[in-house]
mmCIF file of N, CA and C in Angstrom:
data_model
loop_
_atom_site.group_PDB
_atom_site.id
_atom_site.type_symbol
_atom_site.label_atom_id
_atom_site.label_comp_id
_atom_site.label_asym_id
_atom_site.label_seq_id
_atom_site.Cartn_x
_atom_site.Cartn_y
_atom_site.Cartn_z
ATOM 1 N N UNK A 1 -16.093 5.530 15.530
ATOM 2 C CA UNK A 1 -15.078 4.908 14.549
ATOM 3 C C UNK A 1 -15.424 3.243 15.434
ATOM 4 N N UNK A 2 -14.905 2.045 15.727
ATOM 5 C CA UNK A 2 -14.304 0.995 16.595
ATOM 6 C C UNK A 2 -13.373 0.658 16.577
ATOM 7 N N UNK A 3 -12.555 0.518 17.055
ATOM 8 C CA UNK A 3 -10.976 0.530 17.999
ATOM 9 C C UNK A 3 -10.095 -0.346 16.531
ATOM 10 N N UNK A 4 -10.919 -1.511 15.777
ATOM 11 C CA UNK A 4 -9.983 -2.432 14.149
ATOM 12 C C UNK A 4 -10.358 -0.866 13.463
ATOM 13 N N UNK A 5 -11.469 -0.527 13.409
ATOM 14 C CA UNK A 5 -11.655 0.332 11.887
ATOM 15 C C UNK A 5 -10.433 1.604 12.188
ATOM 16 N N UNK A 6 -10.317 1.985 13.433
ATOM 17 C CA UNK A 6 -9.554 3.489 13.614
ATOM 18 C C UNK A 6 -7.698 2.704 13.836
ATOM 19 N N UNK A 7 -7.519 1.563 13.800
ATOM 20 C CA UNK A 7 -5.971 1.305 14.227
ATOM 21 C C UNK A 7 -5.966 0.764 12.434
ATOM 22 N N UNK A 8 -6.887 0.557 11.449
ATOM 23 C CA UNK A 8 -6.482 0.331 10.067
ATOM 24 C C UNK A 8 -6.558 1.470 9.382
ATOM 25 N N UNK A 9 -7.354 2.490 9.890
ATOM 26 C CA UNK A 9 -7.290 4.149 9.159
ATOM 27 C C UNK A 9 -6.067 4.456 9.479
ATOM 28 N N UNK A 10 -5.466 5.043 11.112
ATOM 29 C CA UNK A 10 -4.431 5.197 11.079
ATOM 30 C C UNK A 10 -3.189 4.530 10.468
ATOM 31 N N UNK A 11 -3.136 3.127 10.863
ATOM 32 C CA UNK A 11 -2.175 2.396 10.259
ATOM 33 C C UNK A 11 -1.857 2.969 8.031
ATOM 34 N N UNK A 12 -3.271 2.994 7.501
ATOM 35 C CA UNK A 12 -2.903 3.187 6.774
ATOM 36 C C UNK A 12 -2.806 4.727 5.901
ATOM 37 N N UNK A 13 -2.864 6.021 7.343
ATOM 38 C CA UNK A 13 -2.534 7.222 7.115
ATOM 39 C C UNK A 13 -1.119 7.153 7.330
ATOM 40 N N UNK A 14 -0.327 6.717 8.463
ATOM 41 C CA UNK A 14 1.059 6.656 8.543
ATOM 42 C C UNK A 14 1.859 6.116 8.181
ATOM 43 N N UNK A 15 1.394 4.743 7.078
ATOM 44 C CA UNK A 15 1.764 4.361 5.911
ATOM 45 C C UNK A 15 2.054 5.036 4.557
ATOM 46 N N UNK A 16 0.667 5.351 4.550
ATOM 47 C CA UNK A 16 1.162 6.763 3.460
ATOM 48 C C UNK A 16 2.104 8.045 3.354
ATOM 49 N N UNK A 17 2.038 8.150 4.222
ATOM 50 C CA UNK A 17 2.761 9.834 4.843
ATOM 51 C C UNK A 17 4.299 8.954 5.013
ATOM 52 N N UNK A 18 4.529 7.620 5.018
ATOM 53 C CA UNK A 18 5.933 7.077 5.265
ATOM 54 C C UNK A 18 6.038 6.895 3.800
ATOM 55 N N UNK A 19 5.623 6.630 2.656
ATOM 56 C CA UNK A 19 5.489 5.738 1.153
ATOM 57 C C UNK A 19 5.984 7.533 0.797
ATOM 58 N N UNK A 20 5.093 8.221 1.106
ATOM 59 C CA UNK A 20 5.225 10.140 0.898
ATOM 60 C C UNK A 20 6.749 10.124 0.565
ATOM 61 N N UNK A 21 7.030 10.165 2.193
ATOM 62 C CA UNK A 21 8.521 10.847 2.314
ATOM 63 C C UNK A 21 9.747 9.549 1.947
ATOM 64 N N UNK A 22 8.985 8.767 1.347
ATOM 65 C CA UNK A 22 10.173 7.753 0.934
ATOM 66 C C UNK A 22 10.066 8.322 -0.451
ATOM 67 N N UNK A 23 9.286 8.637 -1.003
ATOM 68 C CA UNK A 23 9.190 9.794 -2.643
ATOM 69 C C UNK A 23 10.401 10.318 -2.982
ATOM 70 N N UNK A 24 9.505 11.530 -1.814
ATOM 71 C CA UNK A 24 10.466 12.709 -1.348
ATOM 72 C C UNK A 24 11.982 12.436 -1.131
ATOM 73 N N UNK A 25 12.191 11.354 -0.607
ATOM 74 C CA UNK A 25 13.522 11.211 -0.764
ATOM 75 C C UNK A 25 14.361 11.031 -1.933
ATOM 76 N N UNK A 26 13.824 10.201 -2.732
ATOM 77 C CA UNK A 26 14.661 9.604 -3.847
ATOM 78 C C UNK A 26 14.979 11.687 -4.456
ATOM 79 N N UNK A 27 13.519 12.246 -4.806
ATOM 80 C CA UNK A 27 13.471 13.388 -5.321
ATOM 81 C C UNK A 27 15.109 14.682 -3.952
ATOM 82 N N UNK A 28 14.870 14.514 -2.764
ATOM 83 C CA UNK A 28 16.055 15.227 -2.447
ATOM 84 C C UNK A 28 17.312 14.692 -2.412
ATOM 85 N N UNK A 29 17.661 13.651 -1.907
ATOM 86 C CA UNK A 29 18.565 12.746 -2.357
ATOM 87 C C UNK A 29 19.823 13.614 -3.975
ATOM 88 N N UNK A 30 18.618 13.145 -5.029
ATOM 89 C CA UNK A 30 19.572 12.759 -6.286
ATOM 90 C C UNK A 30 18.507 13.543 -7.338
ATOM 91 N N UNK A 31 18.567 13.677 -7.964
ATOM 92 C CA UNK A 31 17.354 13.970 -9.189
ATOM 93 C C UNK A 31 17.264 12.687 -10.358
ATOM 94 N N UNK A 32 16.165 12.177 -10.282
ATOM 95 C CA UNK A 32 15.920 10.963 -11.153
ATOM 96 C C UNK A 32 15.917 10.774 -12.365
ATOM 97 N N UNK A 33 17.441 10.558 -13.236
ATOM 98 C CA UNK A 33 16.698 11.011 -14.662
ATOM 99 C C UNK A 33 17.246 9.365 -15.430
ATOM 100 N N UNK A 34 16.774 8.448 -14.395
ATOM 101 C CA UNK A 34 16.779 7.650 -15.696
ATOM 102 C C UNK A 34 15.616 6.825 -15.208
ATOM 103 N N UNK A 35 14.300 5.933 -16.229
ATOM 104 C CA UNK A 35 13.212 5.690 -16.107
ATOM 105 C C UNK A 35 12.110 4.962 -15.227
ATOM 106 N N UNK A 36 13.700 4.381 -14.878
ATOM 107 C CA UNK A 36 13.643 3.438 -13.162
ATOM 108 C C UNK A 36 13.015 3.782 -12.161
ATOM 109 N N UNK A 37 13.655 5.116 -11.875
ATOM 110 C CA UNK A 37 13.492 5.961 -10.882
ATOM 111 C C UNK A 37 12.618 7.158 -11.034
ATOM 112 N N UNK A 38 11.927 7.479 -11.456
ATOM 113 C CA UNK A 38 11.187 7.693 -12.479
ATOM 114 C C UNK A 38 9.796 7.222 -12.215
ATOM 115 N N UNK A 39 10.213 6.328 -12.629
ATOM 116 C CA UNK A 39 8.541 5.333 -12.254
ATOM 117 C C UNK A 39 8.977 4.453 -11.019
ATOM 118 N N UNK A 40 9.626 4.946 -10.451
ATOM 119 C CA UNK A 40 10.099 3.970 -9.123
ATOM 120 C C UNK A 40 9.342 5.419 -8.253
ATOM 121 N N UNK A 41 9.802 6.343 -8.255
ATOM 122 C CA UNK A 41 8.736 7.808 -7.251
ATOM 123 C C UNK A 41 7.633 7.719 -8.210
ATOM 124 N N UNK A 42 6.708 7.730 -8.402
ATOM 125 C CA UNK A 42 5.624 7.495 -8.842
ATOM 126 C C UNK A 42 4.653 7.016 -8.702
ATOM 127 N N UNK A 43 5.660 5.736 -8.597
ATOM 128 C CA UNK A 43 4.251 4.495 -8.138
ATOM 129 C C UNK A 43 4.111 4.599 -6.587
ATOM 130 N N UNK A 44 5.544 5.191 -5.934
ATOM 131 C CA UNK A 44 5.430 5.556 -4.341
ATOM 132 C C UNK A 44 4.603 6.496 -4.167
ATOM 133 N N UNK A 45 4.409 8.090 -4.881
ATOM 134 C CA UNK A 45 2.813 9.064 -5.025
ATOM 135 C C UNK A 45 1.727 8.105 -4.799
ATOM 136 N N UNK A 46 1.705 7.606 -6.195
ATOM 137 C CA UNK A 46 0.726 6.901 -6.020
ATOM 138 C C UNK A 46 -0.151 6.560 -4.554
ATOM 139 N N UNK A 47 0.468 4.793 -4.926
ATOM 140 C CA UNK A 47 0.990 4.122 -3.078
ATOM 141 C C UNK A 47 0.207 4.931 -2.020
ATOM 142 N N UNK A 48 1.162 5.795 -1.711
ATOM 143 C CA UNK A 48 1.299 6.786 -1.122
ATOM 144 C C UNK A 48 0.209 7.279 -0.338
ATOM 145 N N UNK A 49 0.134 8.287 -1.782
ATOM 146 C CA UNK A 49 -1.589 9.596 -2.139
ATOM 147 C C UNK A 49 -2.569 9.116 -1.539
ATOM 148 N N UNK A 50 -2.656 7.412 -2.027
ATOM 149 C CA UNK A 50 -4.042 6.501 -1.936
ATOM 150 C C UNK A 50 -4.016 5.760 -0.623
ATOM 151 N N UNK A 51 -3.296 5.673 -0.401
ATOM 152 C CA UNK A 51 -3.376 5.282 1.202
ATOM 153 C C UNK A 51 -3.747 6.471 2.197
ATOM 154 N N UNK A 52 -2.894 7.400 2.269
ATOM 155 C CA UNK A 52 -3.615 9.073 2.949
ATOM 156 C C UNK A 52 -5.340 8.842 2.543
ATOM 157 N N UNK A 53 -5.345 9.173 1.500
ATOM 158 C CA UNK A 53 -6.639 9.390 0.741
ATOM 159 C C UNK A 53 -7.729 8.309 1.598
ATOM 160 N N UNK A 54 -7.258 6.811 1.777
ATOM 161 C CA UNK A 54 -8.119 6.173 2.326
ATOM 162 C C UNK A 54 -8.157 6.192 3.710
ATOM 163 N N UNK A 55 -6.821 6.625 4.448
ATOM 164 C CA UNK A 55 -7.222 7.138 6.180
ATOM 165 C C UNK A 55 -7.672 7.752 6.697
ATOM 166 N N UNK A 56 -7.834 8.993 5.258
ATOM 167 C CA UNK A 56 -8.717 10.259 6.161
ATOM 168 C C UNK A 56 -9.523 10.481 5.740
ATOM 169 N N UNK A 57 -10.389 9.878 4.385
ATOM 170 C CA UNK A 57 -11.633 10.697 3.806
ATOM 171 C C UNK A 57 -12.306 9.115 3.821
ATOM 172 N N UNK A 58 -13.797 9.292 4.106
ATOM 173 C CA UNK A 58 -14.421 8.452 3.798
ATOM 174 C C UNK A 58 -15.414 8.035 2.471
ATOM 175 N N UNK A 59 -14.903 8.763 1.364
ATOM 176 C CA UNK A 59 -14.808 8.406 -0.094
ATOM 177 C C UNK A 59 -14.272 9.251 -0.636
ATOM 178 N N UNK A 60 -13.402 9.134 -1.512
ATOM 179 C CA UNK A 60 -12.567 9.415 -2.135
ATOM 180 C C UNK A 60 -13.039 9.298 -4.256
ATOM 181 N N UNK A 61 -13.484 10.717 -4.935
ATOM 182 C CA UNK A 61 -13.542 11.009 -6.105
ATOM 183 C C UNK A 61 -12.533 10.272 -6.802
ATOM 184 N N UNK A 62 -12.741 10.103 -7.804
ATOM 185 C CA UNK A 62 -11.812 9.598 -8.912
ATOM 186 C C UNK A 62 -12.458 9.719 -10.362
ATOM 187 N N UNK A 63 -12.207 10.906 -10.658
ATOM 188 C CA UNK A 63 -13.376 11.163 -11.735
ATOM 189 C C UNK A 63 -15.000 11.832 -11.560
ATOM 190 N N UNK A 64 -15.489 10.797 -12.311
ATOM 191 C CA UNK A 64 -17.210 10.850 -11.744
ATOM 192 C C UNK A 64 -17.176 9.636 -11.262
ATOM 193 N N UNK A 65 -16.588 8.885 -10.765
ATOM 194 C CA UNK A 65 -16.198 7.863 -9.496
ATOM 195 C C UNK A 65 -16.226 8.390 -8.120
ATOM 196 N N UNK A 66 -17.226 7.285 -7.531
ATOM 197 C CA UNK A 66 -16.945 7.728 -5.962
ATOM 198 C C UNK A 66 -16.597 6.493 -5.454
ATOM 199 N N UNK A 67 -15.289 6.404 -4.669
ATOM 200 C CA UNK A 67 -15.185 4.998 -3.972
ATOM 201 C C UNK A 67 -15.105 5.177 -2.666
ATOM 202 N N UNK A 68 -15.313 4.060 -2.090
ATOM 203 C CA UNK A 68 -15.378 4.254 -0.581
ATOM 204 C C UNK A 68 -13.506 4.060 0.040
ATOM 205 N N UNK A 69 -13.282 4.391 1.265
ATOM 206 C CA UNK A 69 -12.028 4.185 1.724
ATOM 207 C C UNK A 69 -11.700 2.360 1.701
ATOM 208 N N UNK A 70 -12.578 1.910 2.092
ATOM 209 C CA UNK A 70 -12.288 0.796 1.898
ATOM 210 C C UNK A 70 -11.735 0.025 0.509
ATOM 211 N N UNK A 71 -11.892 -0.008 -0.761
ATOM 212 C CA UNK A 71 -12.454 -0.383 -2.041
ATOM 213 C C UNK A 71 -10.459 0.867 -2.404
ATOM 214 N N UNK A 72 -10.352 2.179 -1.863
ATOM 215 C CA UNK A 72 -9.088 2.765 -1.936
ATOM 216 C C UNK A 72 -7.976 1.735 -1.169
ATOM 217 N N UNK A 73 -8.053 1.256 0.247
ATOM 218 C CA UNK A 73 -6.925 1.428 0.791
ATOM 219 C C UNK A 73 -6.502 -0.470 -0.052
ATOM 220 N N UNK A 74 -7.676 -0.536 -0.696
ATOM 221 C CA UNK A 74 -7.395 -2.546 -1.468
ATOM 222 C C UNK A 74 -6.724 -1.986 -2.404
ATOM 223 N N UNK A 75 -6.738 -0.708 -3.491
ATOM 224 C CA UNK A 75 -6.335 -0.932 -4.370
ATOM 225 C C UNK A 75 -4.295 -0.043 -3.884
ATOM 226 N N UNK A 76 -4.711 0.645 -2.744
ATOM 227 C CA UNK A 76 -3.400 1.567 -2.740
ATOM 228 C C UNK A 76 -3.002 -0.394 -2.115
ATOM 229 N N UNK A 77 -2.884 -1.188 -1.798
ATOM 230 C CA UNK A 77 -2.179 -2.121 -1.186
ATOM 231 C C UNK A 77 -2.220 -3.556 -2.417
ATOM 232 N N UNK A 78 -2.793 -2.977 -3.428
ATOM 233 C CA UNK A 78 -2.336 -4.200 -3.838
ATOM 234 C C UNK A 78 -1.659 -3.826 -5.633
ATOM 235 N N UNK A 79 -1.617 -1.840 -5.400
ATOM 236 C CA UNK A 79 -0.829 -1.813 -5.757
ATOM 237 C C UNK A 79 0.839 -1.694 -5.416
ATOM 238 N N UNK A 80 0.930 -2.008 -4.197
ATOM 239 C CA UNK A 80 1.817 -1.543 -3.390
ATOM 240 C C UNK A 80 2.845 -3.136 -2.933
ATOM 241 N N UNK A 81 1.505 -4.093 -3.241
ATOM 242 C CA UNK A 81 2.494 -5.694 -3.047
ATOM 243 C C UNK A 81 3.047 -5.959 -4.612
ATOM 244 N N UNK A 82 1.835 -5.648 -5.892
ATOM 245 C CA UNK A 82 3.008 -5.307 -6.910
ATOM 246 C C UNK A 82 3.851 -5.285 -7.497
ATOM 247 N N UNK A 83 4.070 -3.795 -6.830
ATOM 248 C CA UNK A 83 6.063 -3.247 -6.594
ATOM 249 C C UNK A 83 6.390 -3.553 -6.142
ATOM 250 N N UNK A 84 6.411 -4.266 -4.925
ATOM 251 C CA UNK A 84 7.115 -4.547 -4.333
ATOM 252 C C UNK A 84 7.801 -6.386 -5.017
ATOM 253 N N UNK A 85 6.441 -6.717 -5.313
ATOM 254 C CA UNK A 85 7.273 -8.403 -5.998
ATOM 255 C C UNK A 85 7.952 -8.077 -7.184
ATOM 256 N N UNK A 86 8.067 -6.567 -8.208
ATOM 257 C CA UNK A 86 8.230 -6.683 -9.177
ATOM 258 C C UNK A 86 9.770 -5.686 -9.214
ATOM 259 N N UNK A 87 9.712 -5.100 -8.461
ATOM 260 C CA UNK A 87 11.556 -4.174 -7.454
ATOM 261 C C UNK A 87 12.138 -5.808 -7.167
ATOM 262 N N UNK A 88 11.735 -6.658 -5.883
ATOM 263 C CA UNK A 88 12.285 -7.255 -5.876
ATOM 264 C C UNK A 88 12.663 -8.511 -6.451
ATOM 265 N N UNK A 89 11.962 -8.405 -7.500
ATOM 266 C CA UNK A 89 12.191 -10.119 -8.265
ATOM 267 C C UNK A 89 13.614 -9.336 -9.675
ATOM 268 N N UNK A 90 13.324 -8.102 -10.297
ATOM 269 C CA UNK A 90 14.046 -7.545 -10.674
ATOM 270 C C UNK A 90 15.453 -7.460 -10.199
ATOM 271 N N UNK A 91 14.987 -7.052 -9.122
ATOM 272 C CA UNK A 91 16.972 -7.062 -8.228
ATOM 273 C C UNK A 91 17.807 -8.742 -7.689
ATOM 274 N N UNK A 92 16.295 -9.466 -7.960
ATOM 275 C CA UNK A 92 17.104 -11.224 -7.365
ATOM 276 C C UNK A 92 17.548 -11.577 -8.809
ATOM 277 N N UNK A 93 17.173 -10.909 -10.154
ATOM 278 C CA UNK A 93 17.144 -11.644 -11.246
ATOM 279 C C UNK A 93 18.932 -10.654 -11.577
ATOM 280 N N UNK A 94 18.847 -9.400 -11.012
ATOM 281 C CA UNK A 94 20.241 -8.950 -11.504
ATOM 282 C C UNK A 94 21.750 -8.825 -10.706
ATOM 283 N N UNK A 95 21.307 -9.806 -10.084
ATOM 284 C CA UNK A 95 22.043 -9.998 -8.947
ATOM 285 C C UNK A 95 20.753 -10.622 -7.070
ATOM 286 N N UNK A 96 22.059 -9.499 -6.317
ATOM 287 C CA UNK A 96 20.951 -10.484 -5.237
ATOM 288 C C UNK A 96 19.970 -9.657 -4.676
ATOM 289 N N UNK A 97 19.757 -9.107 -5.409
ATOM 290 C CA UNK A 97 18.542 -8.191 -4.688
ATOM 291 C C UNK A 97 18.378 -6.946 -4.572
ATOM 292 N N UNK A 98 17.750 -6.337 -3.628
ATOM 293 C CA UNK A 98 17.294 -4.912 -3.187
ATOM 294 C C UNK A 98 18.411 -5.084 -2.051
ATOM 295 N N UNK A 99 18.374 -6.508 -0.550
ATOM 296 C CA UNK A 99 19.124 -6.120 0.428
ATOM 297 C C UNK A 99 20.497 -6.793 0.447
ATOM 298 N N UNK A 100 19.894 -7.449 -1.170
ATOM 299 C CA UNK A 100 21.460 -8.485 -0.480
ATOM 300 C C UNK A 100 21.411 -9.314 -0.248
ATOM 301 N N UNK A 101 20.055 -10.259 0.481
ATOM 302 C CA UNK A 101 20.011 -11.342 1.152
ATOM 303 C C UNK A 101 19.694 -12.901 0.360
ATOM 304 N N UNK A 102 19.969 -12.273 -1.059
ATOM 305 C CA UNK A 102 19.375 -13.561 -1.877
ATOM 306 C C UNK A 102 18.288 -14.308 -1.247
ATOM 307 N N UNK A 103 18.857 -15.756 -0.983
ATOM 308 C CA UNK A 103 17.352 -16.483 -1.311
ATOM 309 C C UNK A 103 16.291 -16.373 -0.230
ATOM 310 N N UNK A 104 17.453 -15.562 1.090
ATOM 311 C CA UNK A 104 16.532 -14.787 2.383
ATOM 312 C C UNK A 104 15.097 -14.057 2.006
ATOM 313 N N UNK A 105 15.550 -13.439 0.858
ATOM 314 C CA UNK A 105 15.073 -12.032 -0.166
ATOM 315 C C UNK A 105 13.899 -12.796 -0.230
ATOM 316 N N UNK A 106 13.673 -13.754 -1.515
ATOM 317 C CA UNK A 106 12.727 -14.485 -1.773
ATOM 318 C C UNK A 106 11.857 -14.961 -0.381
ATOM 319 N N UNK A 107 11.874 -15.093 0.565
ATOM 320 C CA UNK A 107 11.182 -15.770 1.576
ATOM 321 C C UNK A 107 10.153 -14.816 2.240
ATOM 322 N N UNK A 108 11.338 -13.744 2.411
ATOM 323 C CA UNK A 108 10.741 -11.922 2.675
ATOM 324 C C UNK A 108 9.959 -11.435 1.619
ATOM 325 N N UNK A 109 10.148 -11.970 0.242
ATOM 326 C CA UNK A 109 9.390 -10.829 -0.384
ATOM 327 C C UNK A 109 7.887 -11.701 -0.345
ATOM 328 N N UNK A 110 8.130 -13.240 -0.584
ATOM 329 C CA UNK A 110 6.647 -14.043 -0.680
ATOM 330 C C UNK A 110 5.992 -13.637 1.221
ATOM 331 N N UNK A 111 6.673 -13.327 2.017
ATOM 332 C CA UNK A 111 5.813 -13.420 3.224
ATOM 333 C C UNK A 111 4.727 -12.071 2.895
ATOM 334 N N UNK A 112 5.295 -11.636 2.877
ATOM 335 C CA UNK A 112 5.093 -9.535 2.575
ATOM 336 C C UNK A 112 4.239 -9.792 1.579
ATOM 337 N N UNK A 113 4.207 -9.361 0.313
ATOM 338 C CA UNK A 113 3.904 -9.641 -0.912
ATOM 339 C C UNK A 113 1.948 -10.845 -0.132
ATOM 340 N N UNK A 114 2.630 -11.647 -0.158
ATOM 341 C CA UNK A 114 1.152 -12.791 0.256
ATOM 342 C C UNK A 114 0.359 -11.752 1.396
ATOM 343 N N UNK A 115 0.793 -11.461 2.787
ATOM 344 C CA UNK A 115 0.190 -10.263 3.385
ATOM 345 C C UNK A 115 -0.237 -8.776 3.188
ATOM 346 N N UNK A 116 0.133 -8.257 2.462
ATOM 347 C CA UNK A 116 -0.743 -7.724 1.468
ATOM 348 C C UNK A 116 -1.622 -7.686 0.688
ATOM 349 N N UNK A 117 -1.367 -8.612 -0.286
ATOM 350 C CA UNK A 117 -2.331 -9.442 -0.607
ATOM 351 C C UNK A 117 -3.167 -9.897 -0.064
ATOM 352 N N UNK A 118 -3.553 -10.872 0.800
ATOM 353 C CA UNK A 118 -4.356 -10.486 1.755
ATOM 354 C C UNK A 118 -5.382 -9.214 2.878
ATOM 355 N N UNK A 119 -4.045 -8.559 2.836
ATOM 356 C CA UNK A 119 -5.159 -7.690 3.336
ATOM 357 C C UNK A 119 -5.418 -6.577 2.087
ATOM 358 N N UNK A 120 -5.452 -6.379 1.027
ATOM 359 C CA UNK A 120 -6.298 -6.005 0.036
ATOM 360 C C UNK A 120 -7.348 -6.657 -0.176
ATOM 361 N N UNK A 121 -7.101 -7.985 -0.772
ATOM 362 C CA UNK A 121 -8.568 -8.471 -0.443
ATOM 363 C C UNK A 121 -9.998 -8.151 0.504
ATOM 364 N N UNK A 122 -8.997 -8.204 2.061
ATOM 365 C CA UNK A 122 -10.169 -8.284 2.886
ATOM 366 C C UNK A 122 -10.437 -6.571 2.703
ATOM 367 N N UNK A 123 -9.489 -5.803 2.482
ATOM 368 C CA UNK A 123 -10.515 -4.316 2.077
ATOM 369 C C UNK A 123 -11.317 -4.855 0.987
ATOM 370 N N UNK A 124 -10.607 -5.031 -0.304
ATOM 371 C CA UNK A 124 -12.155 -4.922 -0.609
ATOM 372 C C UNK A 124 -13.409 -5.978 -1.077
ATOM 373 N N UNK A 125 -12.982 -6.294 0.005
ATOM 374 C CA UNK A 125 -14.641 -7.474 0.098
ATOM 375 C C UNK A 125 -15.077 -7.238 1.660
ATOM 376 N N UNK A 126 -14.746 -6.145 2.165
ATOM 377 C CA UNK A 126 -15.814 -5.648 3.409
ATOM 378 C C UNK A 126 -15.055 -6.609 4.317
ATOM 379 N N UNK A 127 -14.262 -7.294 4.753
ATOM 380 C CA UNK A 127 -13.820 -8.223 6.143
ATOM 381 C C UNK A 127 -14.299 -9.470 6.188
ATOM 382 N N UNK A 128 -13.749 -10.168 5.475
ATOM 383 C CA UNK A 128 -14.498 -11.654 5.009
ATOM 384 C C UNK A 128 -13.617 -12.446 6.630
ATOM 385 N N UNK A 129 -12.066 -11.523 7.174
ATOM 386 C CA UNK A 129 -11.803 -12.422 8.369
ATOM 387 C C UNK A 129 -12.145 -11.465 9.493
ATOM 388 N N UNK A 130 -11.523 -10.264 8.936
ATOM 389 C CA UNK A 130 -11.548 -9.056 10.216
ATOM 390 C C UNK A 130 -12.753 -8.602 10.638
ATOM 391 N N UNK A 131 -13.781 -8.473 9.959
ATOM 392 C CA UNK A 131 -15.351 -8.282 9.875
ATOM 393 C C UNK A 131 -15.656 -6.823 9.588
ATOM 394 N N UNK A 132 -17.062 -6.931 9.287
ATOM 395 C CA UNK A 132 -17.576 -5.803 8.381
ATOM 396 C C UNK A 132 -17.336 -4.635 8.765
ATOM 397 N N UNK A 133 -17.442 -4.826 10.314
ATOM 398 C CA UNK A 133 -17.435 -3.575 10.962
ATOM 399 C C UNK A 133 -16.049 -2.723 11.204
ATOM 400 N N UNK A 134 -15.052 -3.329 10.692
ATOM 401 C CA UNK A 134 -13.705 -2.933 10.259
ATOM 402 C C UNK A 134 -13.237 -2.234 9.374
ATOM 403 N N UNK A 135 -14.464 -2.315 8.198
ATOM 404 C CA UNK A 135 -14.335 -1.769 7.544
ATOM 405 C C UNK A 135 -16.202 -0.487 6.602
ATOM 406 N N UNK A 136 -16.436 -0.422 8.212
ATOM 407 C CA UNK A 136 -18.059 -0.013 8.167
ATOM 408 C C UNK A 136 -17.408 1.378 7.017
ATOM 409 N N UNK A 137 -18.052 2.019 5.989
ATOM 410 C CA UNK A 137 -18.652 3.203 6.205
ATOM 411 C C UNK A 137 -19.447 4.232 6.103
ATOM 412 N N UNK A 138 -18.908 4.863 6.962
ATOM 413 C CA UNK A 138 -20.522 5.946 8.020
ATOM 414 C C UNK A 138 -20.425 6.806 6.794
#
């Protein structure tokens, strides 16, 4: 495994565990009672689990389909981007957003979601800019 691939896979694993810990914190700190919180926890579990799977397994079986790790990573990161954008947009429409930064949150969200979208595409196509060896499947 080359160094770029190792960095990407370790990042997916660490990010996935962090996301799963965030989901667990919602359960530990309080019982999710409304539909929005349940949806948030479910989204975090799907994203975190997918990232851990992409970071630790070369191939993942989903039903009768087997996906290689870059495709699993692309789906996880795309879900992360869509969820982040949705949560931020809903927060901004209801008031000051999640962070309370208002207009600055719009810029931060645009940058982060744009980066996630780019990285999800890199994973999906197998490395347009980062190089194919980064996304090689053994």
